[in-house]
XYZ file of C-alpha atoms in Angstrom:
592
model
C 187.123 -110.184 -42.580
C 187.170 -111.050 -38.971
C 189.097 -114.195 -37.679
C 186.595 -114.689 -35.090
C 183.196 -113.695 -33.914
C 182.878 -109.876 -32.901
C 180.020 -108.225 -31.465
C 179.975 -104.336 -31.176
C 177.406 -102.271 -29.238
C 177.126 -98.670 -27.834
C 177.816 -98.686 -24.059
C 175.067 -96.217 -23.529
C 171.974 -95.072 -25.468
C 170.173 -91.922 -23.958
C 166.341 -91.444 -24.738
C 163.788 -89.134 -23.232
C 160.834 -90.245 -21.596
C 157.888 -90.940 -24.196
C 160.630 -91.237 -26.923
C 161.934 -94.440 -28.941
C 165.144 -96.056 -28.176
C 166.974 -97.693 -30.983
C 169.801 -100.214 -29.705
C 172.109 -101.647 -32.548
C 174.011 -105.013 -32.459
C 176.710 -105.070 -35.002
C 178.411 -108.400 -35.347
C 181.244 -109.694 -37.616
C 181.960 -113.196 -38.860
C 184.849 -114.898 -40.416
C 184.805 -115.156 -44.363
C 182.088 -117.749 -45.476
C 180.329 -118.024 -42.009
C 177.108 -117.315 -41.007
C 175.156 -116.840 -37.718
C 173.012 -119.554 -36.303
C 170.737 -117.346 -34.372
C 170.579 -113.943 -32.566
C 169.069 -113.456 -29.126
C 167.875 -110.125 -27.320
C 167.637 -110.070 -23.615
C 167.070 -107.284 -20.847
C 168.358 -107.644 -17.190
C 165.665 -107.402 -14.706
C 165.958 -106.041 -11.265
C 167.085 -109.448 -9.901
C 169.808 -109.577 -12.424
C 168.119 -112.101 -14.415
C 168.311 -112.256 -18.149
C 164.704 -112.132 -19.803
C 164.722 -112.913 -23.713
C 162.869 -110.667 -25.873
C 163.577 -112.062 -29.521
C 165.029 -115.193 -30.900
C 166.143 -114.704 -34.630
C 167.188 -117.653 -36.920
C 167.388 -117.908 -40.468
C 163.744 -119.381 -40.821
C 162.245 -116.588 -38.833
C 161.900 -114.390 -35.763
C 160.297 -115.251 -32.556
C 159.077 -112.702 -30.117
C 158.824 -113.842 -26.524
C 155.768 -112.974 -24.185
C 157.174 -110.153 -22.134
C 156.100 -106.837 -20.969
C 157.722 -105.152 -23.838
C 155.843 -107.128 -26.504
C 153.659 -104.286 -27.711
C 156.500 -101.704 -27.697
C 159.352 -103.827 -29.304
C 160.255 -103.872 -32.852
C 163.164 -105.354 -34.880
C 164.877 -103.755 -37.693
C 166.462 -105.404 -40.955
C 169.786 -104.875 -39.307
C 168.580 -106.722 -36.311
C 168.704 -103.486 -34.093
C 166.029 -103.660 -31.422
C 163.790 -100.586 -30.976
C 161.670 -99.587 -27.907
C 158.945 -97.153 -28.192
C 157.179 -95.154 -25.612
C 160.121 -95.186 -23.269
C 159.399 -94.964 -19.444
C 161.691 -94.431 -16.684
C 161.399 -98.118 -15.834
C 163.116 -99.104 -19.168
C 166.291 -97.620 -17.909
C 168.113 -101.052 -17.709
C 170.795 -103.083 -19.524
C 169.778 -104.820 -22.957
C 171.979 -107.597 -24.201
C 172.593 -108.918 -27.847
C 173.835 -112.776 -28.101
C 174.900 -113.947 -31.454
C 176.027 -117.668 -32.101
C 177.940 -118.557 -35.371
C 178.237 -122.643 -35.539
C 181.645 -123.565 -35.095
C 182.897 -120.058 -34.415
C 181.097 -120.311 -31.171
C 178.749 -117.634 -29.498
C 179.402 -114.050 -28.478
C 177.505 -111.310 -26.852
C 177.537 -107.543 -25.653
C 175.214 -105.074 -23.736
C 173.868 -101.434 -23.778
C 172.953 -99.349 -20.849
C 169.685 -97.686 -21.741
C 169.720 -94.181 -19.984
C 166.146 -92.427 -19.766
C 165.856 -88.786 -18.971
C 163.244 -86.135 -18.436
C 164.113 -82.535 -18.739
C 162.766 -80.901 -15.459
C 160.003 -78.106 -15.671
C 161.153 -74.466 -14.955
C 161.329 -74.201 -11.019
C 158.617 -72.274 -9.418
C 159.675 -69.990 -6.509
C 157.373 -68.083 -4.104
C 158.572 -65.869 -1.524
C 157.603 -65.876 2.313
C 154.085 -64.478 2.070
C 154.108 -63.239 5.673
C 157.210 -60.940 5.217
C 160.282 -60.830 7.436
C 161.374 -58.581 10.194
C 165.029 -57.527 10.487
C 164.491 -57.681 14.236
C 163.462 -61.492 13.923
C 165.487 -63.619 16.654
C 165.045 -66.862 14.358
C 166.714 -67.319 10.991
C 163.743 -66.893 8.928
C 162.506 -68.562 5.572
C 163.272 -66.491 2.437
C 161.463 -68.588 -0.152
C 160.651 -72.167 -1.345
C 161.712 -73.544 -4.745
C 159.918 -76.652 -6.410
C 160.943 -78.600 -9.761
C 158.485 -81.103 -11.001
C 158.798 -84.109 -13.528
C 162.441 -84.794 -13.713
C 164.587 -87.817 -14.221
C 166.864 -88.828 -12.863
C 166.529 -86.377 -9.819
C 168.090 -82.968 -10.248
C 169.641 -80.724 -7.530
C 168.735 -77.022 -6.821
C 170.776 -74.030 -5.880
C 170.030 -70.555 -4.406
C 171.032 -67.207 -5.657
C 170.846 -63.746 -4.262
C 171.289 -60.670 -6.496
C 172.696 -62.938 -9.066
C 175.468 -64.586 -6.698
C 174.962 -68.171 -5.581
C 174.436 -68.511 -1.919
C 176.093 -71.377 0.224
C 175.238 -72.921 3.525
C 176.746 -71.473 6.608
C 176.174 -72.607 9.999
C 173.554 -70.471 11.805
C 173.292 -68.051 8.919
C 172.197 -69.633 5.563
C 170.521 -73.018 5.187
C 168.853 -74.992 2.463
C 166.600 -77.686 3.127
C 165.761 -80.131 0.186
C 163.452 -82.731 -0.207
C 162.911 -85.529 -3.175
C 159.740 -87.160 -4.084
C 159.249 -90.051 -6.735
C 156.109 -89.535 -8.234
C 153.898 -92.675 -9.523
C 155.093 -91.835 -13.040
C 158.488 -92.640 -11.796
C 159.604 -89.061 -12.399
C 161.004 -86.765 -9.323
C 159.913 -83.665 -7.682
C 162.515 -81.822 -5.788
C 161.956 -78.802 -3.476
C 164.120 -76.433 -1.622
C 163.493 -74.122 1.122
C 166.039 -71.057 1.885
C 166.585 -69.672 5.170
C 168.512 -66.734 5.809
C 168.670 -63.530 7.923
C 167.764 -60.091 6.365
C 168.815 -56.611 6.681
C 167.144 -53.202 6.011
C 168.980 -53.113 2.543
C 167.541 -56.444 1.702
C 164.307 -54.656 0.759
C 165.743 -54.243 -2.772
C 167.247 -57.966 -2.946
C 166.243 -60.275 -5.447
C 166.335 -64.145 -5.115
C 166.114 -66.811 -7.481
C 166.650 -70.627 -7.580
C 168.135 -72.836 -10.271
C 167.831 -76.517 -11.058
C 170.652 -78.378 -12.536
C 170.415 -81.696 -14.465
C 172.592 -83.977 -16.795
C 172.044 -84.573 -20.367
C 174.150 -86.601 -22.795
C 177.052 -86.199 -20.544
C 176.567 -82.253 -20.031
C 175.397 -80.149 -17.252
C 172.155 -78.001 -17.936
C 170.184 -75.525 -15.692
C 166.948 -73.861 -15.713
C 166.435 -70.589 -13.613
C 163.231 -69.338 -11.880
C 161.795 -65.832 -11.805
C 163.384 -63.524 -9.469
C 161.207 -62.183 -6.324
C 161.613 -59.749 -3.832
C 160.938 -60.416 -0.104
C 158.779 -58.040 1.870
C 161.279 -56.850 4.667
C 159.985 -55.278 7.808
C 162.178 -52.513 9.287
C 161.701 -49.578 11.753
C 161.668 -45.921 10.299
C 164.796 -44.084 10.548
C 163.659 -40.810 9.000
C 160.194 -38.862 9.136
C 159.300 -35.893 6.923
C 156.144 -33.769 6.940
C 155.469 -31.514 3.740
C 152.960 -29.478 2.228
C 151.422 -30.174 -0.865
C 149.316 -27.620 -2.779
C 148.373 -26.895 -6.370
C 150.399 -23.610 -6.367
C 153.890 -22.848 -4.778
C 152.262 -20.184 -2.446
C 149.071 -21.210 -0.604
C 146.120 -18.621 -0.781
C 142.788 -18.846 0.950
C 140.208 -21.104 -0.501
C 142.915 -23.578 -1.512
C 142.788 -27.351 -0.638
C 146.077 -28.080 1.162
C 147.482 -31.719 1.912
C 149.950 -32.465 4.538
C 151.816 -35.567 3.776
C 153.909 -37.385 6.362
C 156.413 -39.866 4.955
C 158.386 -42.353 6.996
C 160.938 -44.746 5.439
C 160.027 -47.696 7.785
C 158.089 -50.896 6.463
C 155.219 -51.252 7.449
C 154.421 -47.740 7.742
C 154.034 -46.453 11.363
C 150.931 -45.217 12.734
C 150.717 -41.410 12.159
C 149.172 -38.465 14.117
C 148.781 -35.099 13.259
C 148.484 -31.884 15.548
C 148.348 -28.103 15.163
C 149.819 -25.666 17.553
C 147.157 -23.392 18.993
C 148.245 -20.836 21.734
C 150.903 -23.068 23.446
C 149.284 -26.372 23.246
C 148.847 -29.016 20.367
C 145.263 -29.688 18.833
C 144.933 -33.344 17.865
C 143.683 -33.444 14.249
C 144.506 -37.203 13.654
C 140.444 -37.718 13.162
C 140.615 -35.568 10.055
C 143.359 -37.479 8.391
C 142.856 -40.445 5.981
C 143.000 -43.888 7.838
C 146.364 -45.414 7.770
C 147.837 -43.202 5.115
C 149.887 -40.386 6.789
C 147.827 -37.694 4.515
C 145.838 -34.842 6.064
C 143.670 -32.692 3.799
C 142.722 -29.097 4.496
C 139.762 -27.939 2.532
C 139.288 -24.382 1.478
C 142.010 -22.928 3.967
C 141.650 -19.378 5.311
C 143.719 -17.090 7.409
C 142.946 -19.036 10.643
C 144.488 -22.189 8.918
C 147.931 -20.691 9.242
C 150.217 -22.112 11.806
C 152.609 -24.932 12.890
C 151.638 -28.399 12.179
C 153.348 -31.612 13.424
C 153.245 -35.318 12.347
C 154.173 -37.948 14.908
C 154.775 -41.625 14.074
C 154.644 -44.550 16.070
C 156.379 -48.074 15.145
C 154.515 -50.989 16.313
C 157.290 -53.184 15.895
C 159.632 -51.519 18.473
C 157.298 -48.806 19.619
C 159.804 -45.997 18.777
C 158.445 -42.490 18.071
C 159.639 -39.780 15.664
C 158.143 -36.406 14.806
C 158.340 -33.495 12.324
C 156.952 -30.207 12.268
C 156.080 -27.691 9.230
C 154.470 -23.921 9.009
C 151.602 -23.342 6.720
C 151.257 -19.775 5.548
C 148.042 -18.949 4.079
C 147.904 -15.785 2.024
C 144.619 -13.734 2.323
C 142.658 -10.667 1.537
C 140.319 -9.273 4.140
C 138.422 -6.231 4.996
C 137.683 -4.731 1.723
C 135.784 -1.450 2.194
C 134.580 0.988 -0.420
C 133.892 4.541 0.251
C 131.765 6.815 -1.767
C 132.018 10.614 -1.806
C 129.884 12.438 -1.376
C 127.765 10.091 0.640
C 124.584 11.944 0.245
C 121.982 11.530 -2.358
C 123.160 11.926 -6.040
C 121.330 13.918 -8.817
C 121.627 13.523 -12.444
C 124.788 15.536 -13.371
C 126.571 15.062 -10.075
C 129.969 13.503 -9.785
C 130.985 10.925 -7.376
C 134.554 9.658 -6.054
C 134.765 5.681 -4.830
C 137.562 4.665 -3.100
C 138.655 1.153 -2.205
C 140.800 -0.457 0.591
C 141.734 -3.725 2.000
C 144.287 -5.638 4.289
C 146.783 -8.265 3.485
C 149.939 -9.629 4.293
C 151.281 -9.152 0.721
C 151.101 -6.089 -1.571
C 147.840 -5.457 -3.179
C 146.834 -4.019 -6.650
C 143.195 -2.287 -7.294
C 141.103 -2.506 -10.237
C 137.604 -1.102 -11.112
C 135.017 -2.739 -13.337
C 131.439 -2.113 -14.492
C 128.416 -4.558 -14.017
C 129.342 -6.171 -17.179
C 132.958 -6.903 -16.225
C 134.529 -4.165 -18.364
C 137.548 -2.481 -16.885
C 137.270 1.161 -16.029
C 140.228 2.135 -13.967
C 143.461 0.799 -12.362
C 144.136 2.223 -8.835
C 142.096 2.125 -5.639
C 140.104 5.310 -6.674
C 137.461 5.724 -9.258
C 135.906 9.084 -10.597
C 132.701 9.301 -12.109
C 131.159 12.407 -13.415
C 128.102 13.825 -14.903
C 126.006 10.954 -13.593
C 122.781 10.120 -15.294
C 120.144 7.272 -15.051
C 121.909 5.576 -17.921
C 125.288 5.456 -16.035
C 126.178 2.005 -14.646
C 125.042 2.144 -11.069
C 126.962 -0.899 -9.944
C 130.869 -0.836 -9.863
C 133.194 -3.550 -8.552
C 136.473 -3.192 -6.707
C 138.714 -6.060 -7.564
C 141.575 -6.571 -5.133
C 144.555 -8.619 -6.346
C 147.722 -9.834 -4.684
C 150.451 -9.925 -7.709
C 153.025 -12.010 -5.799
C 150.306 -14.926 -5.142
C 148.720 -15.912 -8.347
C 145.019 -16.363 -8.298
C 144.640 -14.452 -4.949
C 141.777 -11.973 -5.550
C 138.499 -10.677 -4.035
C 135.848 -8.206 -5.311
C 133.304 -5.980 -3.737
C 130.282 -4.322 -5.384
C 129.102 -0.731 -4.788
C 125.817 0.622 -6.222
C 125.487 4.227 -6.815
C 121.908 5.277 -6.827
C 121.190 8.541 -9.089
C 117.976 10.341 -8.242
C 115.863 12.232 -10.689
C 112.519 12.992 -12.267
C 111.127 10.258 -14.595
C 112.108 10.194 -18.108
C 109.988 8.124 -20.740
C 112.218 6.286 -23.083
C 109.845 4.233 -25.071
C 106.166 4.245 -26.065
C 104.135 2.193 -28.538
C 103.180 5.040 -30.869
C 101.872 5.253 -33.430
C 99.758 2.012 -33.012
C 97.850 0.708 -35.930
C 94.401 -0.953 -34.602
C 91.084 -1.642 -35.583
C 87.892 -0.805 -33.536
C 87.113 -3.353 -31.068
C 90.480 -4.949 -31.346
C 92.365 -5.746 -28.025
C 95.688 -4.295 -27.864
C 98.671 -3.773 -25.669
C 99.935 -0.166 -24.778
C 103.486 -0.013 -23.808
C 105.210 2.717 -21.805
C 108.759 2.515 -20.472
C 110.623 4.858 -18.426
C 113.668 5.491 -16.162
C 113.824 7.223 -12.792
C 115.009 6.830 -9.061
C 113.245 6.661 -6.833
C 111.145 4.379 -8.907
C 108.037 6.169 -10.160
C 104.360 5.391 -10.569
C 102.770 5.010 -13.816
C 99.184 6.169 -14.613
C 97.357 5.748 -17.880
C 94.445 8.027 -18.987
C 92.210 5.363 -19.816
C 90.900 2.230 -17.990
C 92.365 -1.270 -18.915
C 94.474 -4.137 -17.231
C 98.073 -3.015 -16.538
C 100.977 -5.036 -15.860
C 104.262 -3.549 -14.522
C 108.055 -4.641 -14.856
C 110.637 -3.384 -12.639
C 114.464 -3.665 -12.933
C 116.527 -1.354 -11.112
C 115.791 2.356 -12.326
C 113.523 0.678 -15.211
C 109.865 0.403 -15.357
C 107.602 -0.928 -18.042
C 103.877 -0.636 -18.047
C 101.630 -2.671 -20.450
C 97.997 -1.902 -20.535
C 95.439 -3.984 -22.166
C 92.542 -2.320 -23.674
C 89.662 -2.777 -26.140
C 89.764 -0.173 -28.846
C 86.748 1.967 -28.654
C 85.707 4.743 -31.207
C 86.461 7.383 -28.530
C 89.924 5.656 -27.860
C 90.707 5.791 -31.597
C 90.040 9.488 -31.819
C 91.670 10.870 -28.577
C 94.482 8.127 -28.066
C 96.072 7.529 -24.718
C 98.108 9.186 -22.495
C 101.034 7.507 -20.275
C 102.076 9.633 -17.005
C 104.958 8.644 -14.960
C 105.909 10.407 -11.652
C 107.834 10.163 -8.441
C 108.589 12.782 -5.716
C 111.085 14.714 -7.728
C 108.661 15.421 -10.869
C 106.494 13.765 -13.737
C 106.836 13.037 -17.481
C 103.937 11.989 -19.704
C 103.583 11.032 -23.548
C 100.709 10.571 -25.878
C 100.096 7.341 -27.599
C 98.395 7.915 -31.079
C 96.235 5.212 -32.437
C 95.498 4.878 -36.198
C 92.586 3.059 -37.956
C 94.033 0.179 -39.814
C 90.965 0.132 -42.284
C 91.471 3.694 -43.485
C 95.032 3.193 -43.884
C 94.290 0.146 -46.109
C 91.839 1.837 -48.433
C 94.354 4.721 -48.994
C 96.920 2.125 -50.006
C 94.501 0.640 -52.280
C 94.083 3.904 -54.369
C 97.723 4.440 -54.656
C 98.225 0.982 -55.996
C 95.289 1.418 -58.534
C 97.153 4.618 -59.624
C 100.507 3.181 -60.144
C 98.820 0.381 -62.207
C 97.123 2.776 -64.450
C 100.211 4.740 -64.967
C 102.186 1.544 -65.895
C 99.574 0.592 -68.559
C 99.652 4.030 -70.219
C 103.606 3.819 -70.390
C 103.324 0.322 -71.771
C 100.807 1.215 -74.651
C 102.712 4.386 -75.604
C 105.856 2.426 -76.114
C 104.107 -0.321 -77.991
C 102.844 2.472 -80.644
C 106.115 4.154 -80.822
C 107.847 0.625 -81.505
C 105.609 -0.436 -84.270
C 105.378 3.204 -86.052
C 109.233 3.048 -86.040
C 109.280 -0.421 -87.606
C 106.784 0.439 -90.068
C 108.643 3.546 -91.170
C 106.264 6.085 -89.883
C 108.861 7.619 -87.819
C 111.992 8.090 -89.820
C 114.363 8.078 -86.907
C 117.420 9.090 -89.006
C 116.167 7.715 -92.381
C 114.340 10.712 -93.754
C 112.994 10.314 -97.340
C 112.971 6.442 -97.247
C 109.792 4.663 -97.539
C 108.684 0.934 -98.231
C 107.430 0.776 -101.716
C 106.637 -2.900 -101.844
C 103.193 -2.576 -100.206
C 100.308 -0.275 -100.832
C 99.743 2.556 -98.113
C 96.345 1.425 -96.952
C 97.770 -2.322 -96.362
C 100.661 -0.703 -94.263
C 98.005 1.393 -92.077
C 95.975 -1.943 -91.686
C 98.976 -3.781 -90.484
C 99.953 -0.915 -88.010
C 96.629 -0.826 -86.348
C 96.297 -4.799 -85.970
C 99.815 -4.971 -84.385
C 99.238 -2.218 -81.753
C 95.744 -3.865 -80.809
C 97.564 -7.333 -80.421
C 100.442 -5.721 -78.471
C 97.886 -3.807 -76.190
C 95.946 -7.226 -75.473
C 99.269 -8.971 -74.734
C 100.317 -6.062 -72.352
C 97.063 -6.110 -70.700
C 97.015 -9.868 -70.140
C 100.614 -9.689 -68.544
C 99.535 -6.989 -66.298
C 96.385 -9.054 -65.028
C 98.686 -11.973 -64.290
C 100.858 -9.775 -62.207
C 98.277 -8.187 -60.261
C 95.622 -10.966 -59.576
C 93.914 -9.031 -56.619
C 93.259 -6.001 -59.024
C 92.449 -7.794 -62.019
C 88.985 -6.251 -62.602
C 90.411 -2.790 -62.467
C 93.347 -3.855 -64.887
C 90.821 -5.138 -67.479
C 88.779 -2.001 -67.515
C 91.783 0.352 -68.049
C 93.017 -2.004 -70.845
C 89.754 -1.761 -72.649
C 89.500 1.960 -72.054
C 92.909 2.490 -73.680
C 92.156 0.324 -76.731
C 89.170 2.446 -77.442
C 91.318 5.359 -77.502
C 93.789 3.688 -79.912
């Protein structure tokens, strides 16, 4: 037990803005003593004590203060303050009276804090030139809603920056918001060099909490540094290693300055430079040459102009376009060719690289390798179009072709006619005559009608539309094809479809009759065998269970039934010849 009145309170209580602060007042009395009252106070800005509670054995009295809605008193007489604000950062006192033991008091400092928000950093949006005469602004950092006010430090590539006169400066401002919280901002000024285009900057806000130092880092940012170009390079970009005619070629001019300089393109032509800048993509350093050819070869130049210090640089590159030109095909003999003749085709071309030759027909089928092709025993059917394909093996994709037509002359040959042709009298039909010849022949018909001709190279086809007359049906038609080398003709036979149909009907009837006769004979043999009339290897055996007359009767009836059944089946299978089939059935039944 204490020998006198003692009061114990924490020196400092820390609480975050918006939280609840609990301040304890622990007092100790001598044995058998009790307190008379307990009073709680806070010290205002005028250093005046303002009472909050008066506690006696008979009850608790809460004074009318600004805290009245946020205060509460625990059973242990501890004071609680809810919804703490920054204005609550002050001294709170506990006073205890114990009669003859006197009165004692103690105090606690309420410390209010608010963790700052993560700092926001913004780099200089305009960019910084390495040639700037003033120390430029690098970035600005802002940290909001903190209490008490924090401080900001700057870092470059992970290392803290310190102020240096005329080199690195940091300007900070502190703003107290209406909420009582603080916003702190800091601006970094420092010179930059070319290598700072890769540097990263960030800021850090530092604050104290429960006696310990804490920190929050911003994101890292890079600064847009402007510097003149030190190197310039012009290069050729193509889809293949070796450029060939027909390719699209891109000339790319690259400079290591920022911003990129102004580029100009030129081509050397007979000792002077031709300006190609108007063909380049604006502000890109890219010149695209579409479908290059032999004349595109030459020396190209890229020239750069730095607008910051007006320095110029240039670089040249040679463009070599591989090509094939002057393809020529020679035919020997060059005179007119006839069927059975032979011909030699020779192909030649010019290129700065080695060439390879190949011959193909009009369907693309490979015929031979080399620059010569021999074709013997020429006919109309021989492909009359040949292609000489010239390739450059060292330049993939570089190839050209030239076609040559070989005309083989000869008298016409009729290759197809529509004969025989089944027709009916008065029917309108098409008569067809196809031939092959060169020079192209003339087609003549022996009869009148409407003719249509179709020509394709050495082939000719004639369609004659006519109405079938009695005379035409008897005589047929003649197709005659002729040119200056001779003529050929063939006869088209027309057959009457009606007569053919009647002949076919007679044949069908004969076949049906034969089938019926075979069916009836088969039925008679089968039933005679079943009744024992035909021994079939059982000589001497007879059925003795029935009279002879009865057996004969059964045989006759079964045959008759079978005949009717067969006739019915045949009638169903040949509905179009039903009357004839029934007549044959009745005739066969009578013969039985």
